[in-house]
XYZ file of N, CA and C in Angstrom:
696
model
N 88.242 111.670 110.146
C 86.873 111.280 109.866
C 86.363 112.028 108.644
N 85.570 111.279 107.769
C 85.229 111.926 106.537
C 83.725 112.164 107.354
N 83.452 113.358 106.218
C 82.629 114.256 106.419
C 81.100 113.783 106.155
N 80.066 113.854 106.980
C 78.934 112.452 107.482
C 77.818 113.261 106.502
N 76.983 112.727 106.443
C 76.123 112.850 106.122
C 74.651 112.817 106.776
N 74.306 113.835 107.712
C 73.268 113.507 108.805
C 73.797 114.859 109.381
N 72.733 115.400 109.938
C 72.697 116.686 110.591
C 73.309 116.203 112.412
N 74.131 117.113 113.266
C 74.622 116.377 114.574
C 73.703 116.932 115.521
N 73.754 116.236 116.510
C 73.186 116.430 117.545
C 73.867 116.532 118.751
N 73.850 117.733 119.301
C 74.795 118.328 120.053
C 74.079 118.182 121.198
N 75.229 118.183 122.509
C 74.899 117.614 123.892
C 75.692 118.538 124.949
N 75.748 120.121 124.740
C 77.120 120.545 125.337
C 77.756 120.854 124.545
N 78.676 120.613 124.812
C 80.041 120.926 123.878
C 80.954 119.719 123.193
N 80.143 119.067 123.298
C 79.939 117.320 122.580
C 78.937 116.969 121.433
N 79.753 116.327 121.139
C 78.650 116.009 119.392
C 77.926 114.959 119.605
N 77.557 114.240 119.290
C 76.506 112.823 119.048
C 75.758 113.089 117.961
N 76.165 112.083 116.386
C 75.153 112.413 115.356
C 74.242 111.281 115.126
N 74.633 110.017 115.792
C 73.321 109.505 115.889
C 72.263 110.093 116.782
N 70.904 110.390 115.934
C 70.095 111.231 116.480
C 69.503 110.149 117.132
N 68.486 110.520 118.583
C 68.143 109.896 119.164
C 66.579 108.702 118.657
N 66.168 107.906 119.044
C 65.480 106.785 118.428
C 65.588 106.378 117.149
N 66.670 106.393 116.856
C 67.452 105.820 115.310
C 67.276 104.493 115.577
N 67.163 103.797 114.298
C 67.658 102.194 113.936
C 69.131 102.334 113.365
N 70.184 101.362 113.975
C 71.435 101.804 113.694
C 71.522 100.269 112.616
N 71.720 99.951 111.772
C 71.869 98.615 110.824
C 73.637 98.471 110.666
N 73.989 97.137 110.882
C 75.335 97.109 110.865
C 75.293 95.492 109.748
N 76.213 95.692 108.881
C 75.568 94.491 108.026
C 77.166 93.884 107.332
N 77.720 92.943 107.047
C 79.041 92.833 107.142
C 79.284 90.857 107.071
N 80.641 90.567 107.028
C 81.008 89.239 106.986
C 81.139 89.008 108.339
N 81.778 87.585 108.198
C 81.849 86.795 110.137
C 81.898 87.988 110.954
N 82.796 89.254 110.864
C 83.416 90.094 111.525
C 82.202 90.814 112.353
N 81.301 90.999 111.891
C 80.632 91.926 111.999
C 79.525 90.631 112.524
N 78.940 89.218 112.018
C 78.289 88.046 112.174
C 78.181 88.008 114.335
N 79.465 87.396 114.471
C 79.536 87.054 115.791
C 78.701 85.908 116.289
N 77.556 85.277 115.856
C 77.272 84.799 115.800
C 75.710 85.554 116.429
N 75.108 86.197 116.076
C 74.054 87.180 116.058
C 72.747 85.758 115.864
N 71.455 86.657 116.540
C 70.332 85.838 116.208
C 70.159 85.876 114.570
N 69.136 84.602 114.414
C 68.889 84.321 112.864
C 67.155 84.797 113.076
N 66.097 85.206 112.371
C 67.053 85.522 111.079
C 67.291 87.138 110.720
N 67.189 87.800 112.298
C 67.063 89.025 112.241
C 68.514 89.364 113.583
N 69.495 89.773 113.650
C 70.004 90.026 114.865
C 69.701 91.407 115.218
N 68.258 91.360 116.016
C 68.079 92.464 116.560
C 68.168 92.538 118.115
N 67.953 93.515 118.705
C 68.364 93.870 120.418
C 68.045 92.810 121.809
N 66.717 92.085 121.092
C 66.058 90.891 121.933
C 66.098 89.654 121.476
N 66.284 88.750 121.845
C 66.650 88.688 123.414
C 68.028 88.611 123.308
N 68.706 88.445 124.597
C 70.060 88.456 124.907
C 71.105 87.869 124.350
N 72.464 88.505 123.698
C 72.606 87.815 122.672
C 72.656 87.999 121.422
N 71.250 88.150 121.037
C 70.727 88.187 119.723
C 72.174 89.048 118.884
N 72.638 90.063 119.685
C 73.350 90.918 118.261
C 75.135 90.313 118.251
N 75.072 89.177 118.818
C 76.283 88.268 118.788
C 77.057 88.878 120.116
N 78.897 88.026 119.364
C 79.799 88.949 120.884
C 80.818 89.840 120.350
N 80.463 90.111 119.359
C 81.528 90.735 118.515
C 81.127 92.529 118.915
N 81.822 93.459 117.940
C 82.013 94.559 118.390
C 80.314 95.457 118.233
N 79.549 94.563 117.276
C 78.730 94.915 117.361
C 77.394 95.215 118.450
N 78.012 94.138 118.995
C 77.224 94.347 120.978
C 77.911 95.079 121.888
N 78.918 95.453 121.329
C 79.560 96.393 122.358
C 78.986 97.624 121.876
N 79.315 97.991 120.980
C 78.643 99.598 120.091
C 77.009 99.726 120.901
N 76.634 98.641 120.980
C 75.034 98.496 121.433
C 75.107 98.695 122.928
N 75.409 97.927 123.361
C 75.397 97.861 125.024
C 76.479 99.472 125.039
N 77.717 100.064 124.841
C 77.944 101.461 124.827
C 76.909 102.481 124.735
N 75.989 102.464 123.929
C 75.007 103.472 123.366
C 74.499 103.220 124.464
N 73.510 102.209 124.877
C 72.634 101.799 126.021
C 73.216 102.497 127.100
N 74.519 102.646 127.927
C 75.052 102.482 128.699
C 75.027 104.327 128.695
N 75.798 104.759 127.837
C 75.527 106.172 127.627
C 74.605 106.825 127.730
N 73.414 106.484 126.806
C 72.404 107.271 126.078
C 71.120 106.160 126.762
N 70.534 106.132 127.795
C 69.803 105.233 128.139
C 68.630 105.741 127.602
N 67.982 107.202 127.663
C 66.994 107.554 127.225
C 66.662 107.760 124.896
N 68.098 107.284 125.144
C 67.450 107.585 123.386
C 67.278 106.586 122.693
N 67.264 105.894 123.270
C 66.182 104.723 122.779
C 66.599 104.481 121.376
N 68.011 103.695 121.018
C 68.587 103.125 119.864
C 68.318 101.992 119.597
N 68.172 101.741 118.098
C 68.088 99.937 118.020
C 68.757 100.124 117.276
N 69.895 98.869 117.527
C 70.674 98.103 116.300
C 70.406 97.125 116.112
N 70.474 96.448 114.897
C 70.328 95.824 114.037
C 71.708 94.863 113.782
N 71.823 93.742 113.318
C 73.206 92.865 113.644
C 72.944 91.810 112.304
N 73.436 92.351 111.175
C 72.947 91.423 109.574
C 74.267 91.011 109.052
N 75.321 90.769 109.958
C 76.298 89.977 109.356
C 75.927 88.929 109.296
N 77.068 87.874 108.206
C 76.507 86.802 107.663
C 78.303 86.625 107.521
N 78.726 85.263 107.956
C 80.070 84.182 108.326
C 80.282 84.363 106.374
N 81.267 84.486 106.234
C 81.703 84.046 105.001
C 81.056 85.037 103.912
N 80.717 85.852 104.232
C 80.098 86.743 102.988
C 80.771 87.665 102.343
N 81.145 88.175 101.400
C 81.500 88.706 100.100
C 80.756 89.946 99.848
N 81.316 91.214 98.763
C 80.160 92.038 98.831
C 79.005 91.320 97.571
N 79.344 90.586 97.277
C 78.496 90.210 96.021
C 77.466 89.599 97.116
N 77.551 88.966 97.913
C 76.362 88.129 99.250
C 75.702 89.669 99.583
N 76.488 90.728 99.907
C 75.278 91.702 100.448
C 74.725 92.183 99.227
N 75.233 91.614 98.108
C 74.365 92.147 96.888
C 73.025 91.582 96.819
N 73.542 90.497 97.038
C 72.176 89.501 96.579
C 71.413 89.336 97.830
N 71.761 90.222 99.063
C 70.599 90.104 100.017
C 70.368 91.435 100.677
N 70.443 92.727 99.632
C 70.642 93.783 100.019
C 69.058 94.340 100.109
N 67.605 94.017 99.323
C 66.603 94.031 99.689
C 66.176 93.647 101.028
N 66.142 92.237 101.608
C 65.318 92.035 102.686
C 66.267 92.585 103.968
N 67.849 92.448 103.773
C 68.789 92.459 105.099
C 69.036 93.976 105.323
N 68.367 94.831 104.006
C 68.834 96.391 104.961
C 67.173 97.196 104.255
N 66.746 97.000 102.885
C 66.030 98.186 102.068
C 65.127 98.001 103.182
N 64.512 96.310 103.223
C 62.809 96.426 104.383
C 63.206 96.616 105.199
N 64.441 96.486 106.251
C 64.059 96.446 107.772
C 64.137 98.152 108.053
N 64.226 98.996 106.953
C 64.377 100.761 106.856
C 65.016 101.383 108.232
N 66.557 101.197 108.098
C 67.323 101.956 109.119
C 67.765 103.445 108.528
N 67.749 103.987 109.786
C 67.843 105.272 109.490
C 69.645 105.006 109.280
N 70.227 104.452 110.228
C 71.735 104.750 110.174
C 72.193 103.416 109.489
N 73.353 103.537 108.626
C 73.970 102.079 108.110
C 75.447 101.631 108.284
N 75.772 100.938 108.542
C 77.263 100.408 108.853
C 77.535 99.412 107.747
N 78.535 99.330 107.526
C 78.994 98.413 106.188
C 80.563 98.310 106.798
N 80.665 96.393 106.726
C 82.302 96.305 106.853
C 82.464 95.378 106.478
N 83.164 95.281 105.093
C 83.053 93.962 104.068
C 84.450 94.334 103.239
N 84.690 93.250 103.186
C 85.982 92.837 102.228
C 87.104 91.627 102.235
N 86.775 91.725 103.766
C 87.845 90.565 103.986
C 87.714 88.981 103.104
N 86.759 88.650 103.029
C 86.410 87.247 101.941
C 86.937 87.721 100.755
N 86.154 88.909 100.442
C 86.659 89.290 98.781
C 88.365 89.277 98.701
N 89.059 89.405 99.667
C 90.602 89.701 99.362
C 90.774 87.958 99.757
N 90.746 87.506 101.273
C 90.847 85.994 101.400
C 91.137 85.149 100.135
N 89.704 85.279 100.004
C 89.306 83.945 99.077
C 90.417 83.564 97.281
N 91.012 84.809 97.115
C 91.907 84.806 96.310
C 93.352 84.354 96.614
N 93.613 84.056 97.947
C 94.649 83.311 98.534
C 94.119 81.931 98.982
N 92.815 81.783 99.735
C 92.800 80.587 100.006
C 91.696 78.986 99.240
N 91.220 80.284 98.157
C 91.024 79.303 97.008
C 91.187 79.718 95.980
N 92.549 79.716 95.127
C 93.784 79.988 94.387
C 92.395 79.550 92.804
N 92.272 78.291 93.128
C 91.968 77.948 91.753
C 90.503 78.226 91.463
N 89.444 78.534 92.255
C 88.139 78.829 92.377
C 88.222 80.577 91.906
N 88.974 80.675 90.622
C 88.597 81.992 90.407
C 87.077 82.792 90.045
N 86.194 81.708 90.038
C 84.880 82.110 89.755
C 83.946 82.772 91.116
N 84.908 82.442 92.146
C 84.800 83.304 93.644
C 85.212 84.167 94.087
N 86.087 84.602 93.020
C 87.365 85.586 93.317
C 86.444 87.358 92.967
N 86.302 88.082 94.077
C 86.078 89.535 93.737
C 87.070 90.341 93.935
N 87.598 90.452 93.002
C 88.822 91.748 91.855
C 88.174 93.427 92.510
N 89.127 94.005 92.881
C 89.056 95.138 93.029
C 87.863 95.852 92.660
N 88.142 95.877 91.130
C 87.020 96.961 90.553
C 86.101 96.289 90.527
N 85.351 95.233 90.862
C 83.912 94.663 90.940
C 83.269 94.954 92.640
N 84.570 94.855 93.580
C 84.741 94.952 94.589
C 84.157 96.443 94.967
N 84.875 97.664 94.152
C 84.635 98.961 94.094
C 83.465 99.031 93.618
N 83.159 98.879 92.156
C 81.669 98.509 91.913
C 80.645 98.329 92.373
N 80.324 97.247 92.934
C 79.628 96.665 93.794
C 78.832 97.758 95.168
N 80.442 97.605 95.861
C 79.989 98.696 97.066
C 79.703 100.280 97.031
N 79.873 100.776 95.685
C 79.545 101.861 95.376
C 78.051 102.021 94.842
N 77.764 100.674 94.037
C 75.998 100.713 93.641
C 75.443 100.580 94.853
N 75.865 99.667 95.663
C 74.952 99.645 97.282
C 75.163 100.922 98.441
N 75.611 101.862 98.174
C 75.523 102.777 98.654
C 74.939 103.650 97.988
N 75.321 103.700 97.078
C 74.258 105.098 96.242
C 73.071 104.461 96.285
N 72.241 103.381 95.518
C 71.002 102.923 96.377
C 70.520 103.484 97.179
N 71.148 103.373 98.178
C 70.940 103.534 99.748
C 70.573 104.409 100.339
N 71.821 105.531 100.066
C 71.911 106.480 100.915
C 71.053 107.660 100.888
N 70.017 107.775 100.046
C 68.874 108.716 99.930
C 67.939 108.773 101.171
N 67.845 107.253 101.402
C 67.110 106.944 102.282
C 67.338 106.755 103.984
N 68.800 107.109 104.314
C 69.434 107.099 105.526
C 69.444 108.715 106.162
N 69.700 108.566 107.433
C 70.391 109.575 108.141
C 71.518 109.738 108.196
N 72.716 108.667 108.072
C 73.921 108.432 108.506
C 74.555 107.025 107.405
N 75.786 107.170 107.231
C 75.928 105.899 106.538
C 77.474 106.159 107.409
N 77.754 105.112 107.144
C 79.739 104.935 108.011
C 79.779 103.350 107.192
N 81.158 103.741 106.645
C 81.923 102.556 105.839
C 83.393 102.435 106.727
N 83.352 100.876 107.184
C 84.433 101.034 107.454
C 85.242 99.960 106.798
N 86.454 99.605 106.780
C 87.642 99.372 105.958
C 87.711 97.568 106.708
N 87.797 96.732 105.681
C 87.991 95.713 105.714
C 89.629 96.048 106.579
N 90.266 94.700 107.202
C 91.757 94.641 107.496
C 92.530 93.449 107.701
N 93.595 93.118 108.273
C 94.497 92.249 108.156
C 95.412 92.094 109.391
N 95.518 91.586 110.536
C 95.937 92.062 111.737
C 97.366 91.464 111.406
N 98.134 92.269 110.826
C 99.511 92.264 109.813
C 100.501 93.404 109.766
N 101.578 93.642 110.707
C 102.169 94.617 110.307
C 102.898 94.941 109.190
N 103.526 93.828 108.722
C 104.499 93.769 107.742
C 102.875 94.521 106.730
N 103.709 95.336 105.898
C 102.256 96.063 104.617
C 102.997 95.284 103.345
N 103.948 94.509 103.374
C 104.275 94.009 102.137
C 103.767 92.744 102.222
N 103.753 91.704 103.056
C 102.637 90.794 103.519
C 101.718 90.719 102.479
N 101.479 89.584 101.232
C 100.731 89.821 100.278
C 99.513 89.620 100.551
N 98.878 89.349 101.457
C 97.453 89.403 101.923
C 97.381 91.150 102.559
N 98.053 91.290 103.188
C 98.149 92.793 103.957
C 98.023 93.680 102.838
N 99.325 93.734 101.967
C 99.464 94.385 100.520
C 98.039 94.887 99.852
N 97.407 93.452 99.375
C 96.167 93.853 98.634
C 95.004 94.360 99.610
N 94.770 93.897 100.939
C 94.015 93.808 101.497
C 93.824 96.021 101.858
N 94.623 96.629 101.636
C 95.230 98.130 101.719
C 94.484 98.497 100.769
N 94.438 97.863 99.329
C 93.808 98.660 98.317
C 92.428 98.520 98.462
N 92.082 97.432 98.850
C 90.380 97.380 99.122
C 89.995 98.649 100.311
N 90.957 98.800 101.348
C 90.742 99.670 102.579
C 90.514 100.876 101.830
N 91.638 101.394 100.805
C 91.280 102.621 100.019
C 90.295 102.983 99.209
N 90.036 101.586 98.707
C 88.871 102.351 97.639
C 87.596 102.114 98.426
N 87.541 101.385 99.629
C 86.318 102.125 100.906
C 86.720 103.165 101.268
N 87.715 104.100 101.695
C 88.094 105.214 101.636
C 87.372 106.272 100.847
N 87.439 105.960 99.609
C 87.207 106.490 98.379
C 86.001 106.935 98.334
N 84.834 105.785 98.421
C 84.068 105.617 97.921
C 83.371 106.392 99.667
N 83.712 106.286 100.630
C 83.188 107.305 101.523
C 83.508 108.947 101.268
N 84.804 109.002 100.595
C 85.023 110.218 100.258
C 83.594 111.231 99.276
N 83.386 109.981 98.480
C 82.409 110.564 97.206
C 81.169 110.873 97.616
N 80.707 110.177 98.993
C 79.181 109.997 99.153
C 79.777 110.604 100.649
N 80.253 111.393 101.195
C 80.437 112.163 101.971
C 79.526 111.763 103.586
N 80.285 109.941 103.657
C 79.966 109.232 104.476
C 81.085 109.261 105.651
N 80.873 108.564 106.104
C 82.117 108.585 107.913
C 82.806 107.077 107.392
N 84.393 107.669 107.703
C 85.201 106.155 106.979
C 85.707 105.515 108.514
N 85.401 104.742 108.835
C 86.113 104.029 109.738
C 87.732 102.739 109.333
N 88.727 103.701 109.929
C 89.362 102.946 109.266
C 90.115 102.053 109.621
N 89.720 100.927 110.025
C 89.858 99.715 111.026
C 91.370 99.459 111.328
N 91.648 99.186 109.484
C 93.310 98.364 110.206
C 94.265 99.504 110.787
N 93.788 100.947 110.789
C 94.675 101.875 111.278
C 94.372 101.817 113.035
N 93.684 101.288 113.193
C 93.139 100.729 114.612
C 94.282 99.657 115.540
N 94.381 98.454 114.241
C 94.966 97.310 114.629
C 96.254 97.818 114.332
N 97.151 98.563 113.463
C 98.045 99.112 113.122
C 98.573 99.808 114.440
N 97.899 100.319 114.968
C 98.241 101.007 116.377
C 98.452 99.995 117.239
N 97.909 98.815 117.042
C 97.855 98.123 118.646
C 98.547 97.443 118.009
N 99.553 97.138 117.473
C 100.785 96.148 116.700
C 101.862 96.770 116.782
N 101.453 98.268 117.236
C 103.338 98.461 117.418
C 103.629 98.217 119.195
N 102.385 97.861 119.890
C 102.767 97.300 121.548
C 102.971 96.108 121.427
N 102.054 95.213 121.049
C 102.124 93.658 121.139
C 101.936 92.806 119.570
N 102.169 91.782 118.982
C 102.340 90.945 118.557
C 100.758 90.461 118.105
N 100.257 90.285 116.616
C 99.061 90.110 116.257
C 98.093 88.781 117.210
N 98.846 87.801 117.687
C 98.425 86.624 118.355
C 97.816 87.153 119.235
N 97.916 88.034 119.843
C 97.823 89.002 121.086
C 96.060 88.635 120.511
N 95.569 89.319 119.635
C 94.387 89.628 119.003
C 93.484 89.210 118.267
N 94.384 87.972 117.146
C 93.677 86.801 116.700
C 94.674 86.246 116.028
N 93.903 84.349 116.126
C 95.342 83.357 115.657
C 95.501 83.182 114.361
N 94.175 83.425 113.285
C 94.180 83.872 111.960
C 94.249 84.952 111.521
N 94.954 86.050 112.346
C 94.877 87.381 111.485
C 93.734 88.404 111.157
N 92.821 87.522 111.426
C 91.352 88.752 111.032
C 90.412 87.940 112.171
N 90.049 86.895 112.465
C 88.806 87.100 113.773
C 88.958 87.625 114.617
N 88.858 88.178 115.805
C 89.327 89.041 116.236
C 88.850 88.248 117.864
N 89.667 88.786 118.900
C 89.226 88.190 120.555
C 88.649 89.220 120.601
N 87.791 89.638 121.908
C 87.321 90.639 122.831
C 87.699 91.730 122.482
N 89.152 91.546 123.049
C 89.745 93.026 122.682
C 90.060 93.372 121.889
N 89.931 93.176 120.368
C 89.981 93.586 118.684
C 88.949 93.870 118.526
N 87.974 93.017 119.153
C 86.402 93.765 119.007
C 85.972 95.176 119.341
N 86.620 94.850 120.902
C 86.323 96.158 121.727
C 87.203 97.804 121.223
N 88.032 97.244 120.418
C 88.970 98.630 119.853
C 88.202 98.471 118.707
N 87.451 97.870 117.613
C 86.732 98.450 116.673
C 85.493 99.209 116.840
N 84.708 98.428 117.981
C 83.197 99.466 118.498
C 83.944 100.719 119.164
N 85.317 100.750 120.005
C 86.077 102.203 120.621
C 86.084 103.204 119.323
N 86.782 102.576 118.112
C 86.732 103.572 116.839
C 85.594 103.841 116.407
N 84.517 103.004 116.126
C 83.059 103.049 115.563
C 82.829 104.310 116.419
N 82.338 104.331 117.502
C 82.215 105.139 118.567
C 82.763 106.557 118.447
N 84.033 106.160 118.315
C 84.645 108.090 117.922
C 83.857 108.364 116.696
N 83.739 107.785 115.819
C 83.505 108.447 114.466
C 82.280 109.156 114.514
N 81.525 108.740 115.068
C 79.901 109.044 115.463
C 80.004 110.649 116.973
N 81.150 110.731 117.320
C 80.645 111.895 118.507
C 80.419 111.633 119.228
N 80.816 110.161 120.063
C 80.324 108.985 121.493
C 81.207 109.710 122.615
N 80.174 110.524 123.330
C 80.917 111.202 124.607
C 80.992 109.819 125.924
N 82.621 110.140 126.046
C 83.045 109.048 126.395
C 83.043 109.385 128.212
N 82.596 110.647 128.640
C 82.723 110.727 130.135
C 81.622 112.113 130.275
């Protein structure tokens, strides 16, 4: 875990650095989407923050921490790019003012260069890619308690796999770019990387990146460690 940015809040001999009555903002492509209320996926009503890992992280906290009174926030958007959280990085994170931020974006930006070959005017290249998510964090992060980047992935063991391949360098330079701003890296496909040397990616999803239940439920399990989520 890279080194956070937010003072912890200790419980024992247990950490927890989301401090208590935080807004937790999680903002991201389909992955993170789930199909969340429009045009805000916040805590009400039921639902609202989709079925993806992002309601698990929520209903966990709840389940844990009943008295600290967390809200998350659920601003994925199906098909989005970091250039989409560019262009909706005012109303979907600056106004709704979360103290904590989640970011998990990349997968379109690597996709879309395999599955629309000739639409290079859609295509986000590494260093625009790096770019990009480095101006929206520095932005940002003045104004947070907590920021956590986690790593686009590829539910792919083979790493020579030319979607897997590139899809590694985007994971690093989110790496990176948590390294610099001395944020918490979540690093997803080392997640799915683990659960691929028991079973077979189908196991988890039939395209490689949506993910069932349980791909969900092992990304909010990692989200969770990174943060100090006392688990008993």
């Amino acid at each position: 875990m890279i080194a956070h940015c937010a003072p912890e809040f200790s419980m024992g001999d247990k950490l927890m650095i989301i401090q208590p009555n935080s807004k937790l903002l999680m903002i991201g492509d389909s992955i993170t989407d789930c199909g969340r209320a429009r045009p805000v996926g916040d805590m009400w009503p039921k639902g609202a923050l989709g079925d993806g890992y992002v309601g698990f992280v929520a209903a966990l906290l709840d389940a844990r921490y009943p008295a600290h009174n967390f809200r998350v926030f659920n601003m994925g958007i199906n098909g989005n790019t970091v250039m989409d959280l560019k262009a909706r990085w005012q109303t979907d994170v600056l106004d709704l003012k979360p103290d904590w931020l989640s970011i998990c974006i990349g997968i379109n930006d690597v996709w879309l260069q395999f599955a629309r070959p000739q639409m290079t005017e859609k295509h986000i290249r590494l260093d625009v890619y790096t770019r990009i998510l480095d101006e929206l964090v520095t932005e940002t992060k003045p104004m947070l308690r907590g920021l956590i980047l986690m790593s686009p992935y590829y539910i792919e063991p083979n790493r020579s796999e030319p979607v897997r391949a590139i899809m590694d360098t985007y994971g690093t330079a989110v790496r990176q770019i948590a390294e610099k701003h001395q944020a918490i890296f979540v690093d997803t496909q080392a997640v799915f990387d683990a659960l691929l040397t028991q079973t077979h990616s189908s196991a988890f999803a039939w395209d490689r990146v949506h993910s069932n239940q349980a791909g969900h439920m092992a990304l909010a399990r990692a989200f969770l460690q990174s943060v100090g989520y006392e688990w008993e």
